[in-house]
Coordinates of C-alpha atoms and ligand atoms in Angstrom, one line a residue:
M905 CA 86.6 99.8 151.2
I906 CA 88.9 99.8 154.3
L907 CA 87.9 99.5 157.8
L908 CA 90.1 100.6 160.6
F909 CA 89.2 98.5 164.0
G910 CA 90.9 98.9 167.4
P911 CA 90.4 100.3 170.8
P912 CA 90.3 104.0 171.7
G913 CA 93.9 105.5 171.4
S914 CA 95.2 102.6 169.0
G915 CA 96.1 104.8 166.1
K916 CA 93.1 104.7 163.9
G917 CA 92.7 108.4 163.2
T918 CA 96.8 108.6 162.8
Q919 CA 96.5 106.0 160.4
A920 CA 93.2 106.9 158.6
A921 CA 95.1 110.2 157.4
Y922 CA 97.9 108.0 156.0
I923 CA 95.6 105.8 154.0
A924 CA 93.2 108.3 152.8
S925 CA 96.2 110.3 151.1
R926 CA 97.6 107.1 149.8
L927 CA 94.6 106.0 148.1
N928 CA 92.9 109.5 147.8
I929 CA 89.5 108.4 149.5
P930 CA 87.4 110.0 152.0
S931 CA 88.2 109.0 155.9
I932 CA 85.0 108.8 157.7
S933 CA 85.1 109.0 161.5
T934 CA 81.8 108.2 163.2
G935 CA 83.6 110.0 166.4
D936 CA 84.4 112.9 164.6
M937 CA 81.1 113.4 162.7
L938 CA 79.4 113.1 166.1
R939 CA 81.4 115.8 167.7
A940 CA 80.7 118.1 164.7
E941 CA 77.0 117.3 165.3
L942 CA 77.6 118.1 169.1
Q943 CA 79.3 121.6 168.2
L944 CA 76.6 122.6 165.9
G945 CA 73.6 121.8 168.5
T946 CA 71.7 119.5 166.3
P947 CA 69.0 117.1 167.5
L948 CA 71.5 114.4 166.7
G949 CA 74.5 116.1 168.8
S950 CA 72.1 116.7 171.5
A951 CA 70.9 113.1 171.7
A952 CA 74.5 111.7 171.6
S953 CA 76.1 114.5 174.0
A954 CA 75.5 112.7 177.4
V955 CA 76.6 109.5 176.1
I956 CA 79.8 110.5 174.6
S957 CA 80.5 112.5 177.7
S958 CA 80.1 109.4 179.9
G959 CA 82.2 107.0 177.5
G960 CA 79.4 105.1 176.4
L961 CA 78.2 104.0 172.8
V962 CA 75.6 106.0 170.8
S963 CA 72.6 104.0 170.0
D964 CA 73.1 101.9 166.8
D965 CA 69.8 103.5 164.8
L966 CA 71.3 107.1 165.4
V967 CA 75.0 106.1 164.0
N968 CA 73.5 103.9 161.2
D969 CA 71.3 106.7 159.9
M970 CA 74.3 109.0 160.1
L971 CA 76.7 107.0 158.4
V972 CA 74.2 106.1 155.5
A973 CA 73.7 109.6 154.9
R974 CA 77.6 110.1 154.7
L975 CA 78.1 107.0 152.5
L976 CA 75.5 107.9 149.9
Q977 CA 77.5 111.3 149.1
P978 CA 79.2 111.0 145.8
D979 CA 83.0 111.3 147.1
C980 CA 82.2 107.6 148.4
R981 CA 81.5 106.3 145.3
D982 CA 84.8 104.8 144.5
G983 CA 85.7 103.7 148.0
F984 CA 85.8 104.9 151.6
L985 CA 87.6 104.3 154.7
L986 CA 85.9 103.9 158.2
D987 CA 87.4 104.7 161.5
G988 CA 85.5 103.8 164.6
Y989 CA 82.8 102.2 162.7
P990 CA 81.5 99.4 163.2
R991 CA 81.5 99.3 167.1
T992 CA 78.9 96.7 167.5
V993 CA 77.9 93.3 165.5
S994 CA 74.5 95.0 164.9
Q995 CA 76.4 97.9 163.1
A996 CA 78.6 95.4 161.3
V997 CA 75.5 93.4 160.0
F998 CA 74.1 96.8 159.1
L999 CA 77.2 97.9 156.9
D1000 CA 77.2 94.4 155.3
T1001 CA 73.6 94.9 154.1
F1002 CA 74.5 98.4 153.0
L1003 CA 77.5 97.4 151.1
S1004 CA 75.8 94.1 149.4
R1005 CA 72.9 96.0 148.5
R1006 CA 75.1 98.3 146.4
K1007 CA 77.1 95.4 145.0
M1008 CA 80.5 96.6 147.0
P1009 CA 82.8 93.8 148.2
P1010 CA 83.2 93.4 151.9
P1011 CA 85.7 95.5 153.6
I1012 CA 89.5 94.9 153.9
V1013 CA 89.6 95.1 158.0
I1014 CA 92.7 96.4 159.7
H1015 CA 92.8 95.8 163.2
L1016 CA 95.5 97.7 165.2
D1017 CA 96.3 95.8 168.4
V1018 CA 97.9 97.9 171.3
P1019 CA 97.7 96.9 174.9
E1020 CA 96.1 99.1 177.6
E1021 CA 98.9 100.8 179.2
S1022 CA 100.0 102.3 175.9
L1023 CA 96.3 103.3 175.1
I1024 CA 96.1 105.1 178.4
S1025 CA 99.5 107.0 178.1
R1026 CA 98.9 107.9 174.3
I1027 CA 95.2 109.2 175.1
S1028 CA 96.3 111.3 178.0
S1029 CA 98.9 112.9 175.7
R1030 CA 96.8 113.3 172.8
R1031 CA 96.1 116.7 171.1
Q1032 CA 94.2 117.6 168.2
C1033 CA 93.9 120.7 165.9
P1034 CA 90.4 122.3 166.0
T1035 CA 90.8 123.7 162.5
C1036 CA 92.3 120.9 160.6
G1037 CA 91.7 117.8 162.6
R1038 CA 95.5 116.7 162.6
I1039 CA 96.5 114.5 165.4
Y1040 CA 99.5 115.2 167.8
N1041 CA 100.6 113.5 170.6
L1042 CA 103.0 115.5 173.4
L1043 CA 105.1 112.5 173.9
H1044 CA 105.2 110.5 170.7
N1045 CA 104.2 113.1 168.0
P1046 CA 104.8 116.5 169.5
P1047 CA 104.1 120.0 167.5
K1048 CA 106.8 121.9 166.4
L1049 CA 106.1 124.8 168.6
D1050 CA 104.5 124.7 172.0
E1051 CA 101.0 123.3 171.5
L1052 CA 100.4 125.0 168.4
C1053 CA 99.4 123.1 164.9
D1054 CA 102.3 122.9 162.5
L1055 CA 100.0 123.5 159.6
D1056 CA 97.9 126.4 160.6
A1057 CA 99.2 127.5 164.2
T1058 CA 95.8 126.9 165.7
P1059 CA 96.4 126.2 169.6
L1060 CA 95.8 122.4 170.0
V1061 CA 93.0 121.0 172.2
R1062 CA 92.6 117.9 174.4
R1063 CA 89.4 116.2 173.9
K1064 CA 86.7 116.1 176.7
D1065 CA 86.4 112.4 176.6
D1066 CA 90.2 112.0 176.8
Q1067 CA 89.9 112.5 180.9
E1068 CA 91.3 109.6 182.5
D1069 CA 87.7 108.5 184.3
V1070 CA 86.0 108.7 180.7
V1071 CA 88.8 106.9 179.0
R1072 CA 88.3 103.9 181.5
E1073 CA 84.6 103.7 180.5
R1074 CA 85.5 103.9 176.8
L1075 CA 87.9 101.2 177.0
R1076 CA 85.2 99.1 179.0
A1077 CA 82.9 99.8 176.3
F1078 CA 85.4 98.3 173.7
D1079 CA 86.1 95.3 175.7
E1080 CA 82.6 94.5 176.8
I1081 CA 80.9 95.2 173.2
T1082 CA 83.2 96.4 170.3
R1083 CA 85.8 93.2 170.9
M1084 CA 82.9 91.0 169.5
V1085 CA 83.1 92.7 166.3
E1086 CA 86.6 91.2 165.8
S1087 CA 85.3 87.5 165.5
Y1088 CA 82.7 89.0 163.1
Y1089 CA 85.3 89.9 160.6
T1090 CA 88.0 87.2 161.0
G1091 CA 86.8 84.7 158.3
G1092 CA 87.1 87.6 155.8
C1093 CA 89.9 90.0 154.7
Y1094 CA 91.0 90.7 158.2
H1095 CA 94.6 91.7 159.3
K1096 CA 95.8 92.2 162.8
L1097 CA 98.7 94.6 163.2
D1098 CA 101.0 94.9 166.3
G1099 CA 100.1 98.6 166.7
D1100 CA 102.3 99.1 169.7
R1101 CA 105.3 100.2 167.6
P1102 CA 106.1 103.9 165.9
A1103 CA 103.2 105.1 163.6
K1104 CA 105.7 104.8 160.6
E1105 CA 106.2 101.2 161.1
V1106 CA 102.6 100.7 161.5
S1107 CA 101.9 102.5 158.4
A1108 CA 104.6 100.6 156.5
D1109 CA 102.6 97.5 157.2
I1110 CA 99.6 99.1 156.3
G1111 CA 101.2 99.9 153.0
K1112 CA 102.0 96.4 152.3
I1113 CA 98.6 95.3 153.0
L1114 CA 97.1 97.8 150.5
S1115 CA 99.7 96.7 147.8
Q1116 CA 98.5 93.0 148.3
H1117 CA 95.0 94.1 147.5
A1118 CA 95.8 96.5 144.8
G1119 CA 93.7 95.6 141.6
S1120 CA 91.4 93.3 143.5
G1121 CA 88.5 95.7 143.3
I1122 CA 88.4 95.9 147.0
V1123 CA 90.6 98.8 147.2
R1124 CA 88.8 101.1 144.4
G1125 CA 90.6 104.5 143.8
E1126 CA 93.8 102.9 144.2
A1127 CA 96.9 105.0 143.5
V1128 CA 100.0 103.4 144.1
Ligands
ADP1981 P1 92.4 106.4 167.6 O1 91.9 107.2 166.7 O2 92.4 105.0 167.7 O3 91.6 107.0 169.0 P2 94.6 108.1 167.4 O4 95.2 108.0 166.1 O5 94.1 109.5 167.8 O6 93.8 107.0 168.0 O7 96.2 108.1 168.4 C1 95.7 108.3 169.8 C2 97.2 108.9 170.3 O8 98.1 108.1 169.9 C3 97.4 110.2 169.4 O9 97.7 111.1 170.4 C4 98.5 109.9 168.4 O10 99.3 110.9 168.1 C5 99.1 108.9 169.1 N1 99.5 107.7 168.5 C6 98.9 107.2 167.3 N2 99.9 106.1 166.8 C7 100.7 106.0 167.6 C8 101.7 104.9 167.5 N3 102.1 104.1 166.5 N4 102.8 105.2 168.7 C9 102.8 106.3 169.4 N5 101.6 107.2 169.5 C10 100.7 107.0 168.6
AMP1982 P1 86.0 107.9 168.6 O1 86.3 109.5 168.3 O2 86.0 107.2 167.8 O3 86.8 107.8 169.8 O4 84.4 108.0 169.2 C1 84.1 109.1 170.4 C2 83.0 108.8 170.8 O5 81.8 108.8 169.9 C3 82.7 107.1 171.3 O6 83.2 106.9 172.8 C4 81.1 107.0 171.2 O7 80.7 107.6 172.5 C5 80.8 107.8 170.2 N1 80.9 106.9 168.8 C6 81.5 107.0 167.9 N2 81.5 106.0 167.0 C7 80.5 105.2 167.3 C8 79.9 103.9 166.9 N3 80.2 103.7 165.9 N4 78.8 103.5 167.6 C9 78.5 104.1 168.7 N5 78.9 105.4 169.3 C10 80.4 106.0 168.6

């Protein structure tokens, strides 16, 4: 299984789409899952709503339970990609226990390293299609026509938590809490990439990492 690690705006969702289509594995973003719960007005969505709007982290118990329910779905049996999880050391320990109980190897961790100035600029120009989830950027990867999705012509939206004051809090949460997850993984299958380059260059480096691990059993469902 693959784990994409990095601050908000580092390109995890963008690279997740590349990896998922290359390996034909499900891409699981805990942020997307929480936003879906919020939209459906479920008890979990209501419990997470205030925390997400303020840029903090949703409690480990809520996120872990939600994630396990997803990982137990049959499509995750042959491997999966995680985007935005784990965000705390306690979540990382929880994931390790889950994997080892199922005799699954530890993750290949890909860390997208991007400086804060780029993150803020990227996030303020991020737009997303509410229908298919495709991620755009008005500066770096604009849609072909106005602010409409290239695939289904749905008007693109800006995430509510992409407002600058909330973004600052999200970056603070990354620095104060999530950054510690990096040292949790550095002894294992850990790759730090310069994510401050065009998305295609980052994808090419990720492709090389996936090829290195092909056939190792770590990347299951490998289809290179
Ligand atoms: P994350 O999932 O880590 O929050 P996203 O994949 O949503 O990050 O990317 C944040 C914004 O930056 C999006 O608007 C995306 O189109 C843009 N982006 C992603 N990768 C790059 C890149 N390598 N260079 C410039 N912009 C990028
Ligand atoms: P993201 O889409 O990954 O940027 O996540 C959006 C928001 O969802 C974050 O700012 C958090 O409030 C919440 N969130 C997503 N994933 C997690 C997680 N693994 N742990 C705690 N909160 C999370």
